[in-house]
Coordinates of C-alpha atoms and ligand atoms in Angstrom, one line a residue:
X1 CA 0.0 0.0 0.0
X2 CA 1.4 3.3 -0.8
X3 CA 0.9 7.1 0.8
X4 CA -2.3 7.7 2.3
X5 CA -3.8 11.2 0.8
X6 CA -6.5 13.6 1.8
X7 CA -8.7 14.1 -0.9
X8 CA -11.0 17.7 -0.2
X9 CA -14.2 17.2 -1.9
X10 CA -13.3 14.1 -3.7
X11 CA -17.7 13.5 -3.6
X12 CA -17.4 16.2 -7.0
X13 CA -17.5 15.1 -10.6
X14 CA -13.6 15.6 -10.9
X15 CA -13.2 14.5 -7.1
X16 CA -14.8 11.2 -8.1
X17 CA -13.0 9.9 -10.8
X18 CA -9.3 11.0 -9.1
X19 CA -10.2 8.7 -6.2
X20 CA -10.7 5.9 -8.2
X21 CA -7.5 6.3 -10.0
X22 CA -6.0 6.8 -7.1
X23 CA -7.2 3.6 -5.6
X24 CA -6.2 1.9 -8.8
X25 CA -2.3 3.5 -8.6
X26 CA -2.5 1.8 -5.1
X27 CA -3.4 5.3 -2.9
X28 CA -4.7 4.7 0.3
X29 CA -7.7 8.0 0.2
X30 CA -9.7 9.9 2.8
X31 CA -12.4 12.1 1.4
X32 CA -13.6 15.0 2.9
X33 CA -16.4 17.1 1.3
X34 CA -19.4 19.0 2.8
X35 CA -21.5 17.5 0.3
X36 CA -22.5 21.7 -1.5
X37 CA -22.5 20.1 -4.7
X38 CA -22.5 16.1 -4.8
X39 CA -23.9 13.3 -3.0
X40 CA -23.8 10.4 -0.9
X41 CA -24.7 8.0 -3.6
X42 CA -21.1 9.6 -5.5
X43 CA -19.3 7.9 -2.7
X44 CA -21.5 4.8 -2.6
X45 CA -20.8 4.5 -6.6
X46 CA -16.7 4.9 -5.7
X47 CA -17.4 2.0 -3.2
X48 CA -18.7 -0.1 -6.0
X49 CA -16.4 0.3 -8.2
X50 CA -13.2 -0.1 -6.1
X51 CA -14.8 -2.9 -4.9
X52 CA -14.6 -1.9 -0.9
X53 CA -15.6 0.8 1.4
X54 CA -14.5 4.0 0.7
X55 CA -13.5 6.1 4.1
X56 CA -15.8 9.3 3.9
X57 CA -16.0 12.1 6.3
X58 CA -18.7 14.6 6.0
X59 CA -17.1 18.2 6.6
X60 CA -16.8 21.9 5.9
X61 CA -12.7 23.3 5.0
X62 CA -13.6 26.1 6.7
X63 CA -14.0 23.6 10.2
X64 CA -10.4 23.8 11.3
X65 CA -11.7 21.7 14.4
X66 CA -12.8 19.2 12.1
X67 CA -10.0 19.0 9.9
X68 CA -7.7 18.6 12.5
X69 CA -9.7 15.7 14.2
X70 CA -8.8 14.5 10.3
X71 CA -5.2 14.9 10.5
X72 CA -5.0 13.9 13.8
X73 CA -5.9 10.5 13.3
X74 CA -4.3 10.1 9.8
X75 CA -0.9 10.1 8.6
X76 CA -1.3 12.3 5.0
X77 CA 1.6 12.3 2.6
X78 CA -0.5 14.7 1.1
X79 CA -3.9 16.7 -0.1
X80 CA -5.4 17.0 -3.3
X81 CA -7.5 19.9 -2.8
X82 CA -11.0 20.0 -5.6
X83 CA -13.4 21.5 -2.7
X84 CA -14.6 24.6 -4.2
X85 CA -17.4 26.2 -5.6
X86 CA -17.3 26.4 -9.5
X87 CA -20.3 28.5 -10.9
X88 CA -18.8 31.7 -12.6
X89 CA -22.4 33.4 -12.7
X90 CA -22.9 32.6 -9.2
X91 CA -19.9 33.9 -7.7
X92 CA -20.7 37.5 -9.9
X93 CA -23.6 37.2 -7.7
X94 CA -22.6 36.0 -4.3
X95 CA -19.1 36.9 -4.4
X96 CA -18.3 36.8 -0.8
X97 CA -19.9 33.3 -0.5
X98 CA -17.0 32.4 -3.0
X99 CA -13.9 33.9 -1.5
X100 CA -15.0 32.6 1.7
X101 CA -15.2 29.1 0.7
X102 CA -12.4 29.2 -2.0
X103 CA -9.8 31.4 -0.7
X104 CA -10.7 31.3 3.5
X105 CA -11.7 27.7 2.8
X106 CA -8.2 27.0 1.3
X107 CA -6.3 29.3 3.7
X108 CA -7.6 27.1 7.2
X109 CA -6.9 23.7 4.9
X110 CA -3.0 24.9 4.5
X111 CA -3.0 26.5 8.1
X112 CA -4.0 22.6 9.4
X113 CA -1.8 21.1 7.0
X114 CA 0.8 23.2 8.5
X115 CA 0.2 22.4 11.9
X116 CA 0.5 18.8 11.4
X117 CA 3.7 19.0 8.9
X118 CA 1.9 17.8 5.8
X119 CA 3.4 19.7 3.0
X120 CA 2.6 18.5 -0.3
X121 CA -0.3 19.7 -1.9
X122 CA -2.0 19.5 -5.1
X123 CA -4.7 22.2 -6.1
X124 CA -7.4 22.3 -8.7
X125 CA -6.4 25.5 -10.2
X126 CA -8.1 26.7 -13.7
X127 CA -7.3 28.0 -17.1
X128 CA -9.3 30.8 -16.4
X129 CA -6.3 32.1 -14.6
X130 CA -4.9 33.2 -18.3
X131 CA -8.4 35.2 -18.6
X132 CA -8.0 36.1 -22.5
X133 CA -5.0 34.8 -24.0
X134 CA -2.5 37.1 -25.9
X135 CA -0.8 33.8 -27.4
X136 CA -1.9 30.4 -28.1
X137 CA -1.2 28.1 -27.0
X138 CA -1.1 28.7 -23.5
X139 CA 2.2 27.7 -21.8
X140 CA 2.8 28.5 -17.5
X141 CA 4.5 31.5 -18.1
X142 CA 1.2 33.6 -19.6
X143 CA 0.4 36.5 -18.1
X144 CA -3.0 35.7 -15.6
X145 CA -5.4 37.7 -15.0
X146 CA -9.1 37.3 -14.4
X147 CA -12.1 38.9 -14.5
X148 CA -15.1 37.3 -12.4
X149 CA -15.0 36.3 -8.6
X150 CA -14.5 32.8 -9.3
X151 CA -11.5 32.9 -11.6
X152 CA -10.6 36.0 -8.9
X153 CA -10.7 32.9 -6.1
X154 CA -8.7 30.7 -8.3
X155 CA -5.4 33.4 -8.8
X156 CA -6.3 34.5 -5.5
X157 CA -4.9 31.0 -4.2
X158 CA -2.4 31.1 -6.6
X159 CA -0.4 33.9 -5.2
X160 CA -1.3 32.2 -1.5
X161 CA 0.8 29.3 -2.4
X162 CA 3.5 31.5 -4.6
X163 CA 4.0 33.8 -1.0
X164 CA 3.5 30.5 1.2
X165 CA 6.5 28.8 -1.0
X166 CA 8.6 31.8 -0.1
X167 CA 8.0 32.1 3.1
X168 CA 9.1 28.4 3.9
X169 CA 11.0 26.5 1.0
X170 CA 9.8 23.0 2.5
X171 CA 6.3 23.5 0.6
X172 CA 5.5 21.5 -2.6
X173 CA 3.0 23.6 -3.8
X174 CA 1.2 22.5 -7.3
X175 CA -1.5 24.0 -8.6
X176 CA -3.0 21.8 -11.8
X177 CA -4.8 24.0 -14.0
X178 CA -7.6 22.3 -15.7
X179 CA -8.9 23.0 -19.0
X180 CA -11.6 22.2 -20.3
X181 CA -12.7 18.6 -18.6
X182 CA -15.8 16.4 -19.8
X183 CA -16.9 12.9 -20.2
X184 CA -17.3 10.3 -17.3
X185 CA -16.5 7.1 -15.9
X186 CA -16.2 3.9 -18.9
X187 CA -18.5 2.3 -16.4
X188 CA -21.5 5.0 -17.0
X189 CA -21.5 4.7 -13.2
X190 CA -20.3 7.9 -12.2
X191 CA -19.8 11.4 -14.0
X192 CA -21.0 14.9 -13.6
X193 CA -24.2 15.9 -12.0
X194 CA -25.2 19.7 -12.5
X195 CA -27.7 20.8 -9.8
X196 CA -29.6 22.7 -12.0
X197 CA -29.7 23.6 -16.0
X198 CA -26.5 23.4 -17.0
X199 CA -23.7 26.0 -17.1
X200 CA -21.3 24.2 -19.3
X201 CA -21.1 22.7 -22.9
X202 CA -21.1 19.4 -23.0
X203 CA -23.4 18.7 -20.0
X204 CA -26.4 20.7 -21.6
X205 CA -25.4 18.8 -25.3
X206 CA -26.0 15.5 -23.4
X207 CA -29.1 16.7 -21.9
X208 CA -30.8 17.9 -25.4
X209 CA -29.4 15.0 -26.8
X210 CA -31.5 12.5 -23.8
X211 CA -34.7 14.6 -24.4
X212 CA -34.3 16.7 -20.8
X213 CA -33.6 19.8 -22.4
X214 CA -35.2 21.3 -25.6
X215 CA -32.3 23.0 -27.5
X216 CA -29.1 24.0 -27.3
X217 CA -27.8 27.8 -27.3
X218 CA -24.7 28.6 -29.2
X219 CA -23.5 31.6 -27.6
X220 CA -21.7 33.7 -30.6
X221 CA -21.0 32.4 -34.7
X222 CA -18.7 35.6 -35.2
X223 CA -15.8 34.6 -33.6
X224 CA -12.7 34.3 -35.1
X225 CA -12.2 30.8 -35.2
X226 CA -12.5 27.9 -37.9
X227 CA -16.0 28.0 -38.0
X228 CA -16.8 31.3 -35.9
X229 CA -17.6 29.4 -32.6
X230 CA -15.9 29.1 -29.5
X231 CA -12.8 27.1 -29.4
X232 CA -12.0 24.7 -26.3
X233 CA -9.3 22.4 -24.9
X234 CA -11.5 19.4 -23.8
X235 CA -10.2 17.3 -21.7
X236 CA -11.8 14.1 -20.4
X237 CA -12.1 14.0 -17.0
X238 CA -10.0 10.4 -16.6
X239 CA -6.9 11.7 -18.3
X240 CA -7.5 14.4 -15.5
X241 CA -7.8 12.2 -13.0
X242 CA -4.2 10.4 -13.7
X243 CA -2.9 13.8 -13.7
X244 CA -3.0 14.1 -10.6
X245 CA -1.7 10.5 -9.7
X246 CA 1.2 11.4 -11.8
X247 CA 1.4 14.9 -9.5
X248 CA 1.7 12.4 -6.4
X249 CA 3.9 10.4 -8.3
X250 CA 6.4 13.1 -8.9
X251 CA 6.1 14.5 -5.4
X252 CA 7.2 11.1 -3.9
X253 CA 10.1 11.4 -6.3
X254 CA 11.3 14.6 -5.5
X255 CA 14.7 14.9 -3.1
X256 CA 14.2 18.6 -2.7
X257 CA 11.2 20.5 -2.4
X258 CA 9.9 21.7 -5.5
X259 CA 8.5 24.6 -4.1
X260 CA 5.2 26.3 -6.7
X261 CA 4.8 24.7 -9.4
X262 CA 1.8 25.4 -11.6
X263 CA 0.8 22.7 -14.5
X264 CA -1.5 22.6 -17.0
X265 CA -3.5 20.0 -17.5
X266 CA -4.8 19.9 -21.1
X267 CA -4.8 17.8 -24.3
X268 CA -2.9 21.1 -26.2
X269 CA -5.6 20.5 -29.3
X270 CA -8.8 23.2 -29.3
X271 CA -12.5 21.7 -30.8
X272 CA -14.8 24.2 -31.6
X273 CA -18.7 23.9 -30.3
X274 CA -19.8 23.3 -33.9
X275 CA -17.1 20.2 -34.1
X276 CA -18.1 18.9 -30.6
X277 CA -22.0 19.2 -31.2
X278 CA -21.0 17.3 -34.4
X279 CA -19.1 14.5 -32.7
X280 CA -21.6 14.2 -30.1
X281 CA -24.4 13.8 -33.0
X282 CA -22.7 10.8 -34.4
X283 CA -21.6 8.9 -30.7
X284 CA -25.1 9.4 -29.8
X285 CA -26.9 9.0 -32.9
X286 CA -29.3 11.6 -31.6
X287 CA -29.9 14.8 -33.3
X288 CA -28.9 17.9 -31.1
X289 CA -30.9 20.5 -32.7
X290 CA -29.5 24.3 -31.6
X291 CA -29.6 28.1 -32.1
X292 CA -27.2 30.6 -32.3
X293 CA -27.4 33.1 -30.1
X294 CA -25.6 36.3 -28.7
X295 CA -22.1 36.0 -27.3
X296 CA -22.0 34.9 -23.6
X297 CA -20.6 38.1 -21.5
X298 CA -17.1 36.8 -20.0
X299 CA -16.4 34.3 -23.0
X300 CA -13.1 34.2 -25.3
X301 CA -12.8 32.8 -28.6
X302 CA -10.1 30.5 -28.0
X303 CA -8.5 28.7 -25.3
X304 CA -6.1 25.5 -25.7
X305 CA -3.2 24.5 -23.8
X306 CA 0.7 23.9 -24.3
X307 CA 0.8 20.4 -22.6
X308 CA 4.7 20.2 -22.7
X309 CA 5.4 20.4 -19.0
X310 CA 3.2 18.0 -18.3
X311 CA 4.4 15.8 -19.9
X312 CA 8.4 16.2 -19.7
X313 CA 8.1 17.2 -15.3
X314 CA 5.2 14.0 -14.9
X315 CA 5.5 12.0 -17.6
X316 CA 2.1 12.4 -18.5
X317 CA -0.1 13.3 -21.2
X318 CA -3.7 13.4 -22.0
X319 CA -4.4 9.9 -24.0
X320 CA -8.2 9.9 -24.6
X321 CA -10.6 11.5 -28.0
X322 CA -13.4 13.8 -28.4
X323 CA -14.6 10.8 -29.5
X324 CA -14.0 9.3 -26.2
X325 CA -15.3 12.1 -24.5
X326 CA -18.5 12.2 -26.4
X327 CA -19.3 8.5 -26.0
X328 CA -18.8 8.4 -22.3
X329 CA -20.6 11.6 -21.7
X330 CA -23.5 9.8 -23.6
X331 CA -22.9 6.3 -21.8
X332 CA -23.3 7.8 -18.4
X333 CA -26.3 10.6 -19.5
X334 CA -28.3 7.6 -20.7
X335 CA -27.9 5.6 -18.1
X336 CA -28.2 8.2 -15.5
X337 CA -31.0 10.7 -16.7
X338 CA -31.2 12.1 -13.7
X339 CA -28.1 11.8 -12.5
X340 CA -27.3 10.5 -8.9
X341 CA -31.0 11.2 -7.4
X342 CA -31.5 7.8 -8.2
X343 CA -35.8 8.2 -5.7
Ligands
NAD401 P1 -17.8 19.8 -8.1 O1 -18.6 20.9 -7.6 O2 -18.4 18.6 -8.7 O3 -16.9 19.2 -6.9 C1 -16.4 20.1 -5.8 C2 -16.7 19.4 -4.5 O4 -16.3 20.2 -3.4 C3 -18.2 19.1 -4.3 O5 -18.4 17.7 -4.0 C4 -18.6 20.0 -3.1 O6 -19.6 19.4 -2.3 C5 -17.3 20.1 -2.4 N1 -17.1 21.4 -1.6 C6 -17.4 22.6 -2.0 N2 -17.2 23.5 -1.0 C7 -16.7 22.7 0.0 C8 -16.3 23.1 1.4 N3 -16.3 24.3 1.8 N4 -15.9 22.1 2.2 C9 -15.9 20.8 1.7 N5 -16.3 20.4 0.5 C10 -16.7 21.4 -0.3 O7 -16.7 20.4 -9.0 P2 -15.6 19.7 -10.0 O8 -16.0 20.0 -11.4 O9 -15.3 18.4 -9.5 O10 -14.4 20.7 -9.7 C11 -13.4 20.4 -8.7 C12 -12.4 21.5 -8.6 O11 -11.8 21.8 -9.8 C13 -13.1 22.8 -8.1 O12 -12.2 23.5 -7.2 C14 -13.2 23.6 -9.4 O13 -13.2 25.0 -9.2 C15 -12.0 23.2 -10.2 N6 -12.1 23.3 -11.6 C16 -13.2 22.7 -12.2 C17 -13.4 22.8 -13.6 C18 -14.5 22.2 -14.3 O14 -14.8 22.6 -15.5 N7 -15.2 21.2 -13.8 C19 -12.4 23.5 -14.4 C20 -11.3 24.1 -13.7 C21 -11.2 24.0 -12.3
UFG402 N1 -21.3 27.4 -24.8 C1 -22.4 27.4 -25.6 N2 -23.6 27.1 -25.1 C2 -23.8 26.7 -23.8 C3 -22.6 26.6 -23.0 C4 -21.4 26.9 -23.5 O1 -22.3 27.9 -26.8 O2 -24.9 26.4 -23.4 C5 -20.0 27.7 -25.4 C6 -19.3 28.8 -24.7 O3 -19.7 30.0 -25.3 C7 -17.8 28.5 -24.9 C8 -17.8 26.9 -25.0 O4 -19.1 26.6 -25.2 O5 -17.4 28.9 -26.2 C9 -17.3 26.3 -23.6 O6 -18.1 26.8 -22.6 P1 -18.2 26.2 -21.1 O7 -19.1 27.0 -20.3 O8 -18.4 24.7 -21.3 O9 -16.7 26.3 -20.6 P2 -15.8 27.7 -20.4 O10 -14.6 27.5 -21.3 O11 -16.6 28.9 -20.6 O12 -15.4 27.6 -18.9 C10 -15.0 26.4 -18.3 C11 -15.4 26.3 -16.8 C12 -14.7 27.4 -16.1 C13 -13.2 27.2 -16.3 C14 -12.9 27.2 -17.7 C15 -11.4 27.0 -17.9 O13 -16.8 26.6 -16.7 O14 -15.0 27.3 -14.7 O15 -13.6 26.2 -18.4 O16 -11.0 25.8 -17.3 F1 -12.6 28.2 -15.6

């Protein structure tokens, strides 16, 4: 059995599939997750799949008491930190609710991780950290900037672990920053579960496409891209989840302290919504029938990664299709039409 690792709302759609590759790369996990945004029958579907009981505590990051009844009873090589709340049109509106829980939330997480020596830390950073690109593709070095509380919570936590790595040089400090991820689980048994109508792409295509939802809105046709729609770095979501095992893995390589390190995590190819409605069409053999509509305020035309650190510092690199992505989106929509509320 290898290091045992604190996984901070691993009940999430990302959360989910990490654990199980985690599992599967021989990780001993602990999740902890208030439940904001997932469920109980996430973890139960973990526990299926792994094939044993998953350990799951129920808790706030904000709870220092909590989380130190966590570490107090487990020895952590380290914390992969997803708990966060993701909605860019909420946090316009409820902006404080997001700092709290995404920058306070993460400062009492490191303060406890402090006290109890537990240095190595992985973070679900975004590529909306690069707001709009001045060159594509994007490599680590862009300039970041943002422009809505959540992507403000994101770079907030950034510079957090940038000033935390200076201030003591034993941190190892990596913030992964996601593109664009979609799909689900091979199994259909687990993927992701929007509360409400959908914010992003491919959750509301799989929707129209399973009859929930009535048509789809493409926000802008005048972009300049191949075919004047947005253009996207989809990744599927269990590429991103060996991401982060290859994270650990490097950590438990490391002789010296690697200090902040921010990755990207990305296939380094852009799909436009035109292609990806297209693909989805022909996985799902369903016809996704949409409008165009105005631009979405806050949008960019085009956003792909440089996946080259990735892969020479970790040794990893995104493996799976839009293709792929589309059919396992579909698998699990169809087999889940209501997602998790399985009543
Ligand atoms: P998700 O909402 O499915 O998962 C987040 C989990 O964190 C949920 O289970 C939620 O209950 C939990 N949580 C939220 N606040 C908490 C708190 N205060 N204490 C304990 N648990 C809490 O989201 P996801 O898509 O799995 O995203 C995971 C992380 O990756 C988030 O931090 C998100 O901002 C980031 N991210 C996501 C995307 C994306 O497109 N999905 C892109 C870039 C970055
Ligand atoms: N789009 C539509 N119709 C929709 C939804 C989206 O046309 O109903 C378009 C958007 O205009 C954009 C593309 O599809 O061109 C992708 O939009 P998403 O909302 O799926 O994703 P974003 O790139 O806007 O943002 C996502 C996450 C952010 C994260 C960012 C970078 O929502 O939280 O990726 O990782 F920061």
């Amino acid at each position: 059995m290898k290091n045992k690792i604190l996984v901070t709302g691993g009940a999430g759609y990302i959360g989910t599939h990490t654990c199980i590759a985690l599992h599967e790369a021989g990780y001993e996990i602990v999740v902890y997750d208030n439940l904001s945004n997932s469920s109980r029958e996430a973890i139960n579907r973990i526990s299926a799949l792994i094939g044993q009981p998953i350990e799951f505590i129920e808790g706030d990051i904000r709870d220092a008491e909590m989380l130190r009844q966590v570490f107090l009873s487990h020895h952590f090589f380290g914390v992969i930190h997803f708990a966060g709340l993701k909605a860019v049109g909420e946090s316009v509106a409820k902006p404080l609710l997001y700092y709290n829980n995404n920058v306070s939330g993460t400062i009492t997480l490191l303060e406890v991780m402090a006290e109890y020596d537990v240095k190595n830390f992985v973070f679900s950073s975004s590529a909306t950290v690069y707001g709009d690109p001045e060159i594509l593709p994007i490599d680590e070095s862009s300039s970041r900037s943002c422009t809505n509380p959540y992507g403000q919570s994101k770079l907030a936590v950034e510079h957090i672990l940038e000033d935390l790595a200076v201030s003591d040089t034993r941190w190892n400090l990596i913030p992964l920053r996601y593109f664009n991820p979609v799909g689900a689980h091979p199994s259909g048994q687990i993927g992701e579960d929007p509360n409400d109508i959908p914010n992003n792409l491919m959750p509301y295509i799989s929707q129209v496409a399973v009859g929930k939802l009535p048509k789809l809105s493409i926000f802008g046709n005048d972009y300049p891209t191949i075919d004047g729609t947005g253009v996207r770095d989809f990744i599927h979501v269990t590429d991103l989840a060996q991401g982060h095992v290859a994270a650990l893995n490097y950590l438990e390589r490391q002789v010296a302290p690697v200090g902040f390190l921010p990755i990207n995590l990305g296939t380094g190819k852009g799909t436009s919504v035109l292609e990806l409605v297209s693909a989805f069409s022909d996985v799902s053999g369903q016809t996704i029938p949409y409008q165009f509509t105005d631009r979405r305020a806050g949008d960019i035309a085009s956003c792909y990664s440089s996946a080259d650190k990735a892969k020479v510092l970790l040794g990893w690199q995104a493996k799976l299709s839009i293709t792929d992505m589309c059919q396992d989106t579909w698998h699990w929509q169809s087999m889940n039409p209501n997602g998790y509320n399985v009543t």
